[in-house]
Structures are given as structure tokens and as C-alpha cells.
PDB file of N, CA, C and O in Angstrom:
ATOM      1  N   GLY A 157     195.678  74.689 184.995  1.00 64.00           N
ATOM      2  CA  GLY A 157     195.981  74.705 183.598  1.00 64.00           C
ATOM      3  C   GLY A 157     194.970  73.905 182.799  1.00 64.00           C
ATOM      4  O   GLY A 157     194.052  73.316 183.334  1.00 64.00           O
ATOM      5  N   ILE A 158     195.189  73.868 181.540  1.00 83.00           N
ATOM      6  CA  ILE A 158     194.324  73.148 180.623  1.00 83.00           C
ATOM      7  C   ILE A 158     194.998  71.834 180.240  1.00 83.00           C
ATOM      8  O   ILE A 158     196.176  71.811 179.895  1.00 83.00           O
ATOM      9  N   VAL A 159     194.237  70.752 180.295  1.00 86.00           N
ATOM     10  CA  VAL A 159     194.757  69.439 179.930  1.00 86.00           C
ATOM     11  C   VAL A 159     194.563  69.244 178.426  1.00 86.00           C
ATOM     12  O   VAL A 159     193.433  69.310 177.936  1.00 86.00           O
ATOM     13  N   PRO A 160     195.635  68.995 177.684  1.00 90.00           N
ATOM     14  CA  PRO A 160     195.481  68.722 176.250  1.00 90.00           C
ATOM     15  C   PRO A 160     194.652  67.451 176.049  1.00 90.00           C
ATOM     16  O   PRO A 160     194.771  66.493 176.828  1.00 90.00           O
ATOM     17  N   LEU A 161     193.814  67.427 175.029  1.00 87.00           N
ATOM     18  CA  LEU A 161     192.939  66.281 174.805  1.00 87.00           C
ATOM     19  C   LEU A 161     193.706  64.981 174.630  1.00 87.00           C
ATOM     20  O   LEU A 161     193.237  63.925 175.052  1.00 87.00           O
ATOM     21  N   ASP A 162     194.914  65.044 174.041  1.00 89.00           N
ATOM     22  CA  ASP A 162     195.680  63.812 173.852  1.00 89.00           C
ATOM     23  C   ASP A 162     196.327  63.314 175.141  1.00 89.00           C
ATOM     24  O   ASP A 162     196.917  62.248 175.181  1.00 89.00           O
ATOM     25  N   LYS A 163     196.186  64.079 176.226  1.00 91.00           N
ATOM     26  CA  LYS A 163     196.716  63.676 177.534  1.00 91.00           C
ATOM     27  C   LYS A 163     195.597  63.350 178.526  1.00 91.00           C
ATOM     28  O   LYS A 163     195.859  62.969 179.655  1.00 91.00           O
ATOM     29  N   LEU A 164     194.354  63.497 178.100  1.00 88.00           N
ATOM     30  CA  LEU A 164     193.208  63.279 178.971  1.00 88.00           C
ATOM     31  C   LEU A 164     192.972  61.790 179.176  1.00 88.00           C
ATOM     32  O   LEU A 164     192.949  61.012 178.226  1.00 88.00           O
ATOM     33  N   MET A 165     192.814  61.368 180.434  1.00 88.00           N
ATOM     34  CA  MET A 165     192.525  59.976 180.754  1.00 88.00           C
ATOM     35  C   MET A 165     191.203  59.930 181.503  1.00 88.00           C
ATOM     36  O   MET A 165     190.970  60.735 182.406  1.00 88.00           O
ATOM     37  N   ILE A 166     190.353  58.987 181.134  1.00 86.00           N
ATOM     38  CA  ILE A 166     189.096  58.835 181.853  1.00 86.00           C
ATOM     39  C   ILE A 166     189.140  57.531 182.632  1.00 86.00           C
ATOM     40  O   ILE A 166     189.861  56.600 182.279  1.00 86.00           O
ATOM     41  N   GLU A 167     188.373  57.483 183.709  1.00 80.00           N
ATOM     42  CA  GLU A 167     188.299  56.266 184.516  1.00 80.00           C
ATOM     43  C   GLU A 167     186.954  56.215 185.216  1.00 80.00           C
ATOM     44  O   GLU A 167     186.174  57.151 185.166  1.00 80.00           O
ATOM     45  N   THR A 168     186.699  55.111 185.895  1.00 71.00           N
ATOM     46  CA  THR A 168     185.418  54.932 186.582  1.00 71.00           C
ATOM     47  C   THR A 168     185.590  54.959 188.095  1.00 71.00           C
ATOM     48  O   THR A 168     184.774  54.447 188.816  1.00 71.00           O
ATOM     49  N   ASP A 169     186.643  55.563 188.577  1.00 68.00           N
ATOM     50  CA  ASP A 169     186.943  55.538 190.002  1.00 68.00           C
ATOM     51  C   ASP A 169     186.162  56.600 190.774  1.00 68.00           C
ATOM     52  O   ASP A 169     186.733  57.442 191.452  1.00 68.00           O
ATOM     53  N   ALA A 170     184.855  56.584 190.641  1.00 63.00           N
ATOM     54  CA  ALA A 170     183.978  57.504 191.366  1.00 63.00           C
ATOM     55  C   ALA A 170     182.658  56.774 191.618  1.00 63.00           C
ATOM     56  O   ALA A 170     181.664  57.009 190.943  1.00 63.00           O
ATOM     57  N   PRO A 171     182.636  55.859 192.582  1.00 59.00           N
ATOM     58  CA  PRO A 171     181.470  54.987 192.762  1.00 59.00           C
ATOM     59  C   PRO A 171     180.165  55.706 193.087  1.00 59.00           C
ATOM     60  O   PRO A 171     179.100  55.158 192.870  1.00 59.00           O
ATOM     61  N   TYR A 172     180.211  56.935 193.576  1.00 59.00           N
ATOM     62  CA  TYR A 172     178.973  57.632 193.918  1.00 59.00           C
ATOM     63  C   TYR A 172     178.542  58.608 192.836  1.00 59.00           C
ATOM     64  O   TYR A 172     177.558  59.304 192.983  1.00 59.00           O
ATOM     65  N   MET A 173     179.326  58.682 191.773  1.00 61.00           N
ATOM     66  CA  MET A 173     178.949  59.537 190.644  1.00 61.00           C
ATOM     67  C   MET A 173     178.797  58.616 189.446  1.00 61.00           C
ATOM     68  O   MET A 173     179.759  58.059 188.959  1.00 61.00           O
ATOM     69  N   GLY A 174     177.590  58.447 189.020  1.00 59.00           N
ATOM     70  CA  GLY A 174     177.383  57.511 187.927  1.00 59.00           C
ATOM     71  C   GLY A 174     176.363  58.018 186.943  1.00 59.00           C
ATOM     72  O   GLY A 174     175.923  59.155 187.009  1.00 59.00           O
ATOM     73  N   PHE A 175     176.029  57.161 186.034  1.00 63.00           N
ATOM     74  CA  PHE A 175     175.065  57.466 184.997  1.00 63.00           C
ATOM     75  C   PHE A 175     173.939  56.455 185.103  1.00 63.00           C
ATOM     76  O   PHE A 175     174.162  55.297 185.435  1.00 63.00           O
ATOM     77  N   ALA A 176     172.763  56.873 184.785  1.00 63.00           N
ATOM     78  CA  ALA A 176     171.582  56.030 184.964  1.00 63.00           C
ATOM     79  C   ALA A 176     171.702  54.672 184.276  1.00 63.00           C
ATOM     80  O   ALA A 176     171.185  53.686 184.767  1.00 63.00           O
ATOM     81  N   SER A 177     172.394  54.594 183.170  1.00 66.00           N
ATOM     82  CA  SER A 177     172.449  53.329 182.428  1.00 66.00           C
ATOM     83  C   SER A 177     173.629  52.433 182.815  1.00 66.00           C
ATOM     84  O   SER A 177     173.756  51.340 182.282  1.00 66.00           O
ATOM     85  N   CYS A 178     174.470  52.870 183.745  1.00 67.00           N
ATOM     86  CA  CYS A 178     175.668  52.089 184.083  1.00 67.00           C
ATOM     87  C   CYS A 178     175.333  50.675 184.537  1.00 67.00           C
ATOM     88  O   CYS A 178     175.951  49.710 184.100  1.00 67.00           O
ATOM     89  N   ARG A 179     174.368  50.552 185.434  1.00 68.00           N
ATOM     90  CA  ARG A 179     174.048  49.233 185.974  1.00 68.00           C
ATOM     91  C   ARG A 179     173.523  48.321 184.863  1.00 68.00           C
ATOM     92  O   ARG A 179     173.951  47.184 184.739  1.00 68.00           O
ATOM     93  N   ASP A 180     172.613  48.827 184.037  1.00 71.00           N
ATOM     94  CA  ASP A 180     172.066  48.017 182.949  1.00 71.00           C
ATOM     95  C   ASP A 180     173.150  47.610 181.965  1.00 71.00           C
ATOM     96  O   ASP A 180     173.181  46.469 181.501  1.00 71.00           O
ATOM     97  N   ASP A 181     174.045  48.542 181.638  1.00 69.00           N
ATOM     98  CA  ASP A 181     175.156  48.228 180.733  1.00 69.00           C
ATOM     99  C   ASP A 181     176.046  47.140 181.319  1.00 69.00           C
ATOM    100  O   ASP A 181     176.505  46.245 180.610  1.00 69.00           O
ATOM    101  N   TYR A 182     176.280  47.214 182.617  1.00 69.00           N
ATOM    102  CA  TYR A 182     177.128  46.222 183.283  1.00 69.00           C
ATOM    103  C   TYR A 182     176.488  44.837 183.225  1.00 69.00           C
ATOM    104  O   TYR A 182     177.136  43.865 182.862  1.00 69.00           O
ATOM    105  N   TYR A 183     175.206  44.750 183.576  1.00 72.00           N
ATOM    106  CA  TYR A 183     174.525  43.451 183.550  1.00 72.00           C
ATOM    107  C   TYR A 183     174.517  42.868 182.150  1.00 72.00           C
ATOM    108  O   TYR A 183     174.728  41.682 181.953  1.00 72.00           O
ATOM    109  N   HIS A 184     174.286  43.739 181.163  1.00 75.00           N
ATOM    110  CA  HIS A 184     174.265  43.282 179.772  1.00 75.00           C
ATOM    111  C   HIS A 184     175.653  42.777 179.357  1.00 75.00           C
ATOM    112  O   HIS A 184     175.778  41.737 178.712  1.00 75.00           O
ATOM    113  N   ALA A 185     176.693  43.497 179.719  1.00 71.00           N
ATOM    114  CA  ALA A 185     178.059  43.113 179.353  1.00 71.00           C
ATOM    115  C   ALA A 185     178.477  41.811 180.036  1.00 71.00           C
ATOM    116  O   ALA A 185     179.171  40.992 179.452  1.00 71.00           O
ATOM    117  N   GLU A 186     178.039  41.630 181.268  1.00 74.00           N
ATOM    118  CA  GLU A 186     178.425  40.428 182.020  1.00 74.00           C
ATOM    119  C   GLU A 186     177.625  39.201 181.597  1.00 74.00           C
ATOM    120  O   GLU A 186     178.115  38.090 181.683  1.00 74.00           O
ATOM    121  N   GLY A 187     176.395  39.392 181.169  1.00 75.00           N
ATOM    122  CA  GLY A 187     175.556  38.272 180.731  1.00 75.00           C
ATOM    123  C   GLY A 187     175.444  37.196 181.790  1.00 75.00           C
ATOM    124  O   GLY A 187     175.150  37.455 182.955  1.00 75.00           O
ATOM    125  N   GLU A 188     175.694  35.986 181.389  1.00 79.00           N
ATOM    126  CA  GLU A 188     175.567  34.833 182.300  1.00 79.00           C
ATOM    127  C   GLU A 188     176.613  34.857 183.411  1.00 79.00           C
ATOM    128  O   GLU A 188     176.425  34.256 184.456  1.00 79.00           O
ATOM    129  N   ASN A 189     177.717  35.561 183.192  1.00 81.00           N
ATOM    130  CA  ASN A 189     178.752  35.635 184.224  1.00 81.00           C
ATOM    131  C   ASN A 189     178.227  36.279 185.499  1.00 81.00           C
ATOM    132  O   ASN A 189     178.687  35.973 186.593  1.00 81.00           O
ATOM    133  N   PHE A 190     177.265  37.195 185.350  1.00 78.00           N
ATOM    134  CA  PHE A 190     176.716  37.869 186.527  1.00 78.00           C
ATOM    135  C   PHE A 190     176.084  36.858 187.476  1.00 78.00           C
ATOM    136  O   PHE A 190     176.266  36.934 188.689  1.00 78.00           O
ATOM    137  N   ASN A 191     175.366  35.889 186.922  1.00 81.00           N
ATOM    138  CA  ASN A 191     174.712  34.875 187.763  1.00 81.00           C
ATOM    139  C   ASN A 191     175.705  33.960 188.445  1.00 81.00           C
ATOM    140  O   ASN A 191     175.379  33.340 189.456  1.00 81.00           O
ATOM    141  N   SER A 192     176.918  33.872 187.925  1.00 85.00           N
ATOM    142  CA  SER A 192     177.913  32.996 188.540  1.00 85.00           C
ATOM    143  C   SER A 192     178.748  33.703 189.613  1.00 85.00           C
ATOM    144  O   SER A 192     179.589  33.077 190.249  1.00 85.00           O
ATOM    145  N   LEU A 193     178.506  35.006 189.814  1.00 82.00           N
ATOM    146  CA  LEU A 193     179.228  35.727 190.864  1.00 82.00           C
ATOM    147  C   LEU A 193     178.802  35.219 192.237  1.00 82.00           C
ATOM    148  O   LEU A 193     177.676  34.747 192.412  1.00 82.00           O
ATOM    149  N   PRO A 194     179.684  35.340 193.238  1.00 87.00           N
ATOM    150  CA  PRO A 194     179.293  34.964 194.596  1.00 87.00           C
ATOM    151  C   PRO A 194     178.052  35.765 195.028  1.00 87.00           C
ATOM    152  O   PRO A 194     177.871  36.923 194.647  1.00 87.00           O
ATOM    153  N   ASN A 195     177.209  35.136 195.810  1.00 87.00           N
ATOM    154  CA  ASN A 195     175.941  35.727 196.229  1.00 87.00           C
ATOM    155  C   ASN A 195     176.119  37.109 196.859  1.00 87.00           C
ATOM    156  O   ASN A 195     175.366  38.040 196.560  1.00 87.00           O
ATOM    157  N   LYS A 196     177.132  37.272 197.717  1.00 87.00           N
ATOM    158  CA  LYS A 196     177.352  38.549 198.396  1.00 87.00           C
ATOM    159  C   LYS A 196     177.682  39.665 197.390  1.00 87.00           C
ATOM    160  O   LYS A 196     177.157  40.772 197.478  1.00 87.00           O
ATOM    161  N   LYS A 197     178.538  39.362 196.431  1.00 81.00           N
ATOM    162  CA  LYS A 197     178.908  40.362 195.421  1.00 81.00           C
ATOM    163  C   LYS A 197     177.713  40.694 194.533  1.00 81.00           C
ATOM    164  O   LYS A 197     177.482  41.847 194.196  1.00 81.00           O
ATOM    165  N   ARG A 198     176.935  39.680 194.163  1.00 80.00           N
ATOM    166  CA  ARG A 198     175.762  39.902 193.324  1.00 80.00           C
ATOM    167  C   ARG A 198     174.757  40.813 194.033  1.00 80.00           C
ATOM    168  O   ARG A 198     174.228  41.751 193.450  1.00 80.00           O
ATOM    169  N   LYS A 199     174.530  40.574 195.321  1.00 80.00           N
ATOM    170  CA  LYS A 199     173.598  41.406 196.096  1.00 80.00           C
ATOM    171  C   LYS A 199     174.097  42.846 196.188  1.00 80.00           C
ATOM    172  O   LYS A 199     173.321  43.787 196.070  1.00 80.00           O
ATOM    173  N   ARG A 200     175.399  43.012 196.407  1.00 77.00           N
ATOM    174  CA  ARG A 200     175.974  44.357 196.507  1.00 77.00           C
ATOM    175  C   ARG A 200     175.786  45.117 195.192  1.00 77.00           C
ATOM    176  O   ARG A 200     175.415  46.289 195.179  1.00 77.00           O
ATOM    177  N   LEU A 201     175.995  44.443 194.074  1.00 74.00           N
ATOM    178  CA  LEU A 201     175.827  45.087 192.772  1.00 74.00           C
ATOM    179  C   LEU A 201     174.359  45.404 192.486  1.00 74.00           C
ATOM    180  O   LEU A 201     174.041  46.436 191.908  1.00 74.00           O
ATOM    181  N   LEU A 202     173.471  44.520 192.908  1.00 73.00           N
ATOM    182  CA  LEU A 202     172.047  44.766 192.681  1.00 73.00           C
ATOM    183  C   LEU A 202     171.532  45.932 193.517  1.00 73.00           C
ATOM    184  O   LEU A 202     170.663  46.680 193.083  1.00 73.00           O
ATOM    185  N   LYS A 203     172.071  46.081 194.721  1.00 72.00           N
ATOM    186  CA  LYS A 203     171.646  47.177 195.600  1.00 72.00           C
ATOM    187  C   LYS A 203     172.276  48.507 195.196  1.00 72.00           C
ATOM    188  O   LYS A 203     171.716  49.556 195.434  1.00 72.00           O
ATOM    189  N   GLY A 204     173.470  48.457 194.616  1.00 67.00           N
ATOM    190  CA  GLY A 204     174.172  49.681 194.243  1.00 67.00           C
ATOM    191  C   GLY A 204     173.454  50.409 193.127  1.00 67.00           C
ATOM    192  O   GLY A 204     172.849  49.819 192.247  1.00 67.00           O
ATOM    193  N   ILE A 205     173.531  51.715 193.169  1.00 59.00           N
ATOM    194  CA  ILE A 205     172.882  52.513 192.141  1.00 59.00           C
ATOM    195  C   ILE A 205     173.728  52.505 190.874  1.00 59.00           C
ATOM    196  O   ILE A 205     173.239  52.282 189.785  1.00 59.00           O
ATOM    197  N   TYR A 206     175.013  52.764 191.033  1.00 60.00           N
ATOM    198  CA  TYR A 206     175.903  52.877 189.885  1.00 60.00           C
ATOM    199  C   TYR A 206     177.159  52.065 190.159  1.00 60.00           C
ATOM    200  O   TYR A 206     178.044  52.540 190.841  1.00 60.00           O
ATOM    201  N   PRO A 207     177.246  50.860 189.632  1.00 60.00           N
ATOM    202  CA  PRO A 207     178.470  50.105 189.880  1.00 60.00           C
ATOM    203  C   PRO A 207     179.674  50.776 189.221  1.00 60.00           C
ATOM    204  O   PRO A 207     179.548  51.376 188.158  1.00 60.00           O
ATOM    205  N   ASN A 208     180.784  50.695 189.883  1.00 66.00           N
ATOM    206  CA  ASN A 208     182.032  51.291 189.398  1.00 66.00           C
ATOM    207  C   ASN A 208     182.716  50.254 188.508  1.00 66.00           C
ATOM    208  O   ASN A 208     183.553  49.491 188.962  1.00 66.00           O
ATOM    209  N   VAL A 209     182.308  50.199 187.245  1.00 69.00           N
ATOM    210  CA  VAL A 209     182.759  49.140 186.341  1.00 69.00           C
ATOM    211  C   VAL A 209     183.254  49.720 185.012  1.00 69.00           C
ATOM    212  O   VAL A 209     182.859  50.817 184.628  1.00 69.00           O
ATOM    213  N   PRO A 210     184.098  48.981 184.302  1.00 73.00           N
ATOM    214  CA  PRO A 210     184.612  49.461 183.015  1.00 73.00           C
ATOM    215  C   PRO A 210     183.526  49.747 181.980  1.00 73.00           C
ATOM    216  O   PRO A 210     183.718  50.592 181.106  1.00 73.00           O
ATOM    217  N   SER A 211     182.391  49.067 182.068  1.00 70.00           N
ATOM    218  CA  SER A 211     181.341  49.316 181.076  1.00 70.00           C
ATOM    219  C   SER A 211     180.775  50.726 181.190  1.00 70.00           C
ATOM    220  O   SER A 211     180.033  51.181 180.314  1.00 70.00           O
ATOM    221  N   ALA A 212     181.132  51.455 182.251  1.00 75.00           N
ATOM    222  CA  ALA A 212     180.686  52.840 182.415  1.00 75.00           C
ATOM    223  C   ALA A 212     181.552  53.822 181.623  1.00 75.00           C
ATOM    224  O   ALA A 212     181.184  54.980 181.463  1.00 75.00           O
ATOM    225  N   LEU A 213     182.690  53.379 181.114  1.00 81.00           N
ATOM    226  CA  LEU A 213     183.611  54.285 180.420  1.00 81.00           C
ATOM    227  C   LEU A 213     182.992  55.034 179.240  1.00 81.00           C
ATOM    228  O   LEU A 213     183.231  56.232 179.096  1.00 81.00           O
ATOM    229  N   PRO A 214     182.199  54.388 178.398  1.00 83.00           N
ATOM    230  CA  PRO A 214     181.583  55.166 177.306  1.00 83.00           C
ATOM    231  C   PRO A 214     180.690  56.306 177.822  1.00 83.00           C
ATOM    232  O   PRO A 214     180.678  57.392 177.245  1.00 83.00           O
ATOM    233  N   ALA A 215     179.976  56.066 178.914  1.00 79.00           N
ATOM    234  CA  ALA A 215     179.127  57.113 179.485  1.00 79.00           C
ATOM    235  C   ALA A 215     179.980  58.235 180.077  1.00 79.00           C
ATOM    236  O   ALA A 215     179.634  59.417 179.965  1.00 79.00           O
ATOM    237  N   VAL A 216     181.101  57.881 180.695  1.00 82.00           N
ATOM    238  CA  VAL A 216     182.018  58.891 181.237  1.00 82.00           C
ATOM    239  C   VAL A 216     182.575  59.732 180.092  1.00 82.00           C
ATOM    240  O   VAL A 216     182.605  60.965 180.163  1.00 82.00           O
ATOM    241  N   LEU A 217     183.008  59.078 179.024  1.00 88.00           N
ATOM    242  CA  LEU A 217     183.556  59.784 177.875  1.00 88.00           C
ATOM    243  C   LEU A 217     182.525  60.727 177.255  1.00 88.00           C
ATOM    244  O   LEU A 217     182.830  61.873 176.921  1.00 88.00           O
ATOM    245  N   LYS A 218     181.286  60.274 177.146  1.00 88.00           N
ATOM    246  CA  LYS A 218     180.220  61.120 176.594  1.00 88.00           C
ATOM    247  C   LYS A 218     179.995  62.331 177.501  1.00 88.00           C
ATOM    248  O   LYS A 218     179.803  63.451 177.019  1.00 88.00           O
ATOM    249  N   GLY A 219     180.031  62.141 178.812  1.00 86.00           N
ATOM    250  CA  GLY A 219     179.889  63.261 179.744  1.00 86.00           C
ATOM    251  C   GLY A 219     181.012  64.271 179.604  1.00 86.00           C
ATOM    252  O   GLY A 219     180.784  65.483 179.627  1.00 86.00           O
ATOM    253  N   VAL A 220     182.236  63.778 179.440  1.00 90.00           N
ATOM    254  CA  VAL A 220     183.393  64.663 179.237  1.00 90.00           C
ATOM    255  C   VAL A 220     183.216  65.457 177.941  1.00 90.00           C
ATOM    256  O   VAL A 220     183.424  66.672 177.909  1.00 90.00           O
ATOM    257  N   LEU A 221     182.810  64.771 176.880  1.00 93.00           N
ATOM    258  CA  LEU A 221     182.596  65.433 175.595  1.00 93.00           C
ATOM    259  C   LEU A 221     181.520  66.525 175.703  1.00 93.00           C
ATOM    260  O   LEU A 221     181.684  67.624 175.177  1.00 93.00           O
ATOM    261  N   ASP A 222     180.442  66.226 176.414  1.00 94.00           N
ATOM    262  CA  ASP A 222     179.375  67.216 176.591  1.00 94.00           C
ATOM    263  C   ASP A 222     179.894  68.473 177.286  1.00 94.00           C
ATOM    264  O   ASP A 222     179.569  69.594 176.895  1.00 94.00           O
ATOM    265  N   LEU A 223     180.721  68.282 178.321  1.00 93.00           N
ATOM    266  CA  LEU A 223     181.262  69.435 179.050  1.00 93.00           C
ATOM    267  C   LEU A 223     182.268  70.221 178.212  1.00 93.00           C
ATOM    268  O   LEU A 223     182.283  71.457 178.248  1.00 93.00           O
ATOM    269  N   ILE A 224     183.096  69.524 177.452  1.00 93.00           N
ATOM    270  CA  ILE A 224     184.047  70.207 176.573  1.00 93.00           C
ATOM    271  C   ILE A 224     183.287  71.052 175.552  1.00 93.00           C
ATOM    272  O   ILE A 224     183.607  72.225 175.335  1.00 93.00           O
ATOM    273  N   ASN A 225     182.258  70.460 174.956  1.00 95.00           N
ATOM    274  CA  ASN A 225     181.497  71.186 173.934  1.00 95.00           C
ATOM    275  C   ASN A 225     180.671  72.322 174.520  1.00 95.00           C
ATOM    276  O   ASN A 225     180.446  73.334 173.860  1.00 95.00           O
ATOM    277  N   GLU A 226     180.256  72.192 175.758  1.00 96.00           N
ATOM    278  CA  GLU A 226     179.557  73.302 176.422  1.00 96.00           C
ATOM    279  C   GLU A 226     180.468  74.526 176.500  1.00 96.00           C
ATOM    280  O   GLU A 226     180.068  75.646 176.208  1.00 96.00           O
ATOM    281  N   GLY A 227     181.709  74.304 176.887  1.00 93.00           N
ATOM    282  CA  GLY A 227     182.683  75.389 176.938  1.00 93.00           C
ATOM    283  C   GLY A 227     182.968  75.965 175.561  1.00 93.00           C
ATOM    284  O   GLY A 227     183.086  77.178 175.392  1.00 93.00           O
ATOM    285  N   LYS A 228     183.062  75.077 174.564  1.00 94.00           N
ATOM    286  CA  LYS A 228     183.316  75.546 173.199  1.00 94.00           C
ATOM    287  C   LYS A 228     182.149  76.389 172.683  1.00 94.00           C
ATOM    288  O   LYS A 228     182.365  77.394 172.010  1.00 94.00           O
ATOM    289  N   ARG A 229     180.920  75.987 173.004  1.00 96.00           N
ATOM    290  CA  ARG A 229     179.753  76.779 172.583  1.00 96.00           C
ATOM    291  C   ARG A 229     179.780  78.149 173.242  1.00 96.00           C
ATOM    292  O   ARG A 229     179.503  79.163 172.595  1.00 96.00           O
ATOM    293  N   THR A 230     180.136  78.191 174.521  1.00 96.00           N
ATOM    294  CA  THR A 230     180.216  79.458 175.245  1.00 96.00           C
ATOM    295  C   THR A 230     181.234  80.393 174.603  1.00 96.00           C
ATOM    296  O   THR A 230     181.009  81.594 174.508  1.00 96.00           O
ATOM    297  N   ARG A 231     182.348  79.813 174.153  1.00 95.00           N
ATOM    298  CA  ARG A 231     183.408  80.612 173.526  1.00 95.00           C
ATOM    299  C   ARG A 231     183.205  80.771 172.023  1.00 95.00           C
ATOM    300  O   ARG A 231     184.062  81.286 171.327  1.00 95.00           O
ATOM    301  N   LYS A 232     182.080  80.247 171.519  1.00 97.00           N
ATOM    302  CA  LYS A 232     181.740  80.317 170.083  1.00 97.00           C
ATOM    303  C   LYS A 232     182.804  79.626 169.214  1.00 97.00           C
ATOM    304  O   LYS A 232     183.155  80.091 168.132  1.00 97.00           O
ATOM    305  N   GLU A 233     183.306  78.500 169.726  1.00 95.00           N
ATOM    306  CA  GLU A 233     184.268  77.686 168.977  1.00 95.00           C
ATOM    307  C   GLU A 233     183.549  76.496 168.354  1.00 95.00           C
ATOM    308  O   GLU A 233     182.436  76.141 168.748  1.00 95.00           O
ATOM    309  N   THR A 234     184.201  75.861 167.406  1.00 95.00           N
ATOM    310  CA  THR A 234     183.641  74.672 166.777  1.00 95.00           C
ATOM    311  C   THR A 234     183.663  73.509 167.753  1.00 95.00           C
ATOM    312  O   THR A 234     184.687  73.225 168.374  1.00 95.00           O
ATOM    313  N   GLU A 235     182.527  72.818 167.868  1.00 96.00           N
ATOM    314  CA  GLU A 235     182.441  71.667 168.758  1.00 96.00           C
ATOM    315  C   GLU A 235     183.212  70.497 168.173  1.00 96.00           C
ATOM    316  O   GLU A 235     183.461  70.431 166.964  1.00 96.00           O
ATOM    317  N   ILE A 236     183.606  69.560 169.036  1.00 94.00           N
ATOM    318  CA  ILE A 236     184.318  68.366 168.582  1.00 94.00           C
ATOM    319  C   ILE A 236     183.392  67.168 168.681  1.00 94.00           C
ATOM    320  O   ILE A 236     182.415  67.168 169.426  1.00 94.00           O
ATOM    321  N   THR A 237     183.720  66.151 167.910  1.00 94.00           N
ATOM    322  CA  THR A 237     182.927  64.916 167.905  1.00 94.00           C
ATOM    323  C   THR A 237     183.577  63.899 168.832  1.00 94.00           C
ATOM    324  O   THR A 237     184.745  64.061 169.244  1.00 94.00           O
ATOM    325  N   LEU A 238     182.856  62.842 169.095  1.00 90.00           N
ATOM    326  CA  LEU A 238     183.395  61.763 169.920  1.00 90.00           C
ATOM    327  C   LEU A 238     184.632  61.158 169.250  1.00 90.00           C
ATOM    328  O   LEU A 238     185.610  60.853 169.911  1.00 90.00           O
ATOM    329  N   HIS A 239     184.606  61.046 167.946  1.00 89.00           N
ATOM    330  CA  HIS A 239     185.750  60.497 167.209  1.00 89.00           C
ATOM    331  C   HIS A 239     186.987  61.388 167.359  1.00 89.00           C
ATOM    332  O   HIS A 239     188.108  60.892 167.484  1.00 89.00           O
ATOM    333  N   GLN A 240     186.795  62.707 167.368  1.00 88.00           N
ATOM    334  CA  GLN A 240     187.923  63.630 167.510  1.00 88.00           C
ATOM    335  C   GLN A 240     188.492  63.586 168.920  1.00 88.00           C
ATOM    336  O   GLN A 240     189.678  63.828 169.108  1.00 88.00           O
ATOM    337  N   LEU A 241     187.661  63.291 169.888  1.00 82.00           N
ATOM    338  CA  LEU A 241     188.119  63.251 171.278  1.00 82.00           C
ATOM    339  C   LEU A 241     188.971  62.020 171.475  1.00 82.00           C
ATOM    340  O   LEU A 241     189.986  62.003 172.052  1.00 82.00           O
TER     341      LEU A 241
END
């Protein structure tokens, strides 16, 4: 079936599917807190390509919007904006 937009929930629970800017966004959001993380966790995050973190949510939402609008273009419907989503 089709999920109504007001019932759509996004999350970051896909550690192997990410966006190129996720890691940079995470480091920027964490700031000095990143340096205070335990050494093992810091190394794991530095080695990971796409950390599974809340700062990835805007990128996930943008990806969802792109796919919704792709379908709307195919059906010749009016596209929606990020604000409408």
C-alpha cells in the first residue's frame, strides 16, 4: 500500500546506507564532544564511512523527498517541497 505522508517516519537505522556528508555533519554537530569520546569509539567512528547518527536525518529526509518527487514527475503531478513533507 501507500504510506500517507503524515504517517511517514524516517530514521537512521541503516548503518551501511548513508550519505557522503553524514560523517562530516556528525563531527560538526559533536564539536569538542567528539574528542572526549572513548578512544575505541572515536576510532570506530573515524574508520566508518557513514555513522548511524541523528545528524543524518536531514539527509535521509532529503533523499525521501527526492524519491517522492521522482514518482510525482513520472505521473506528471505537482512536486512537493521539504516544508510540505
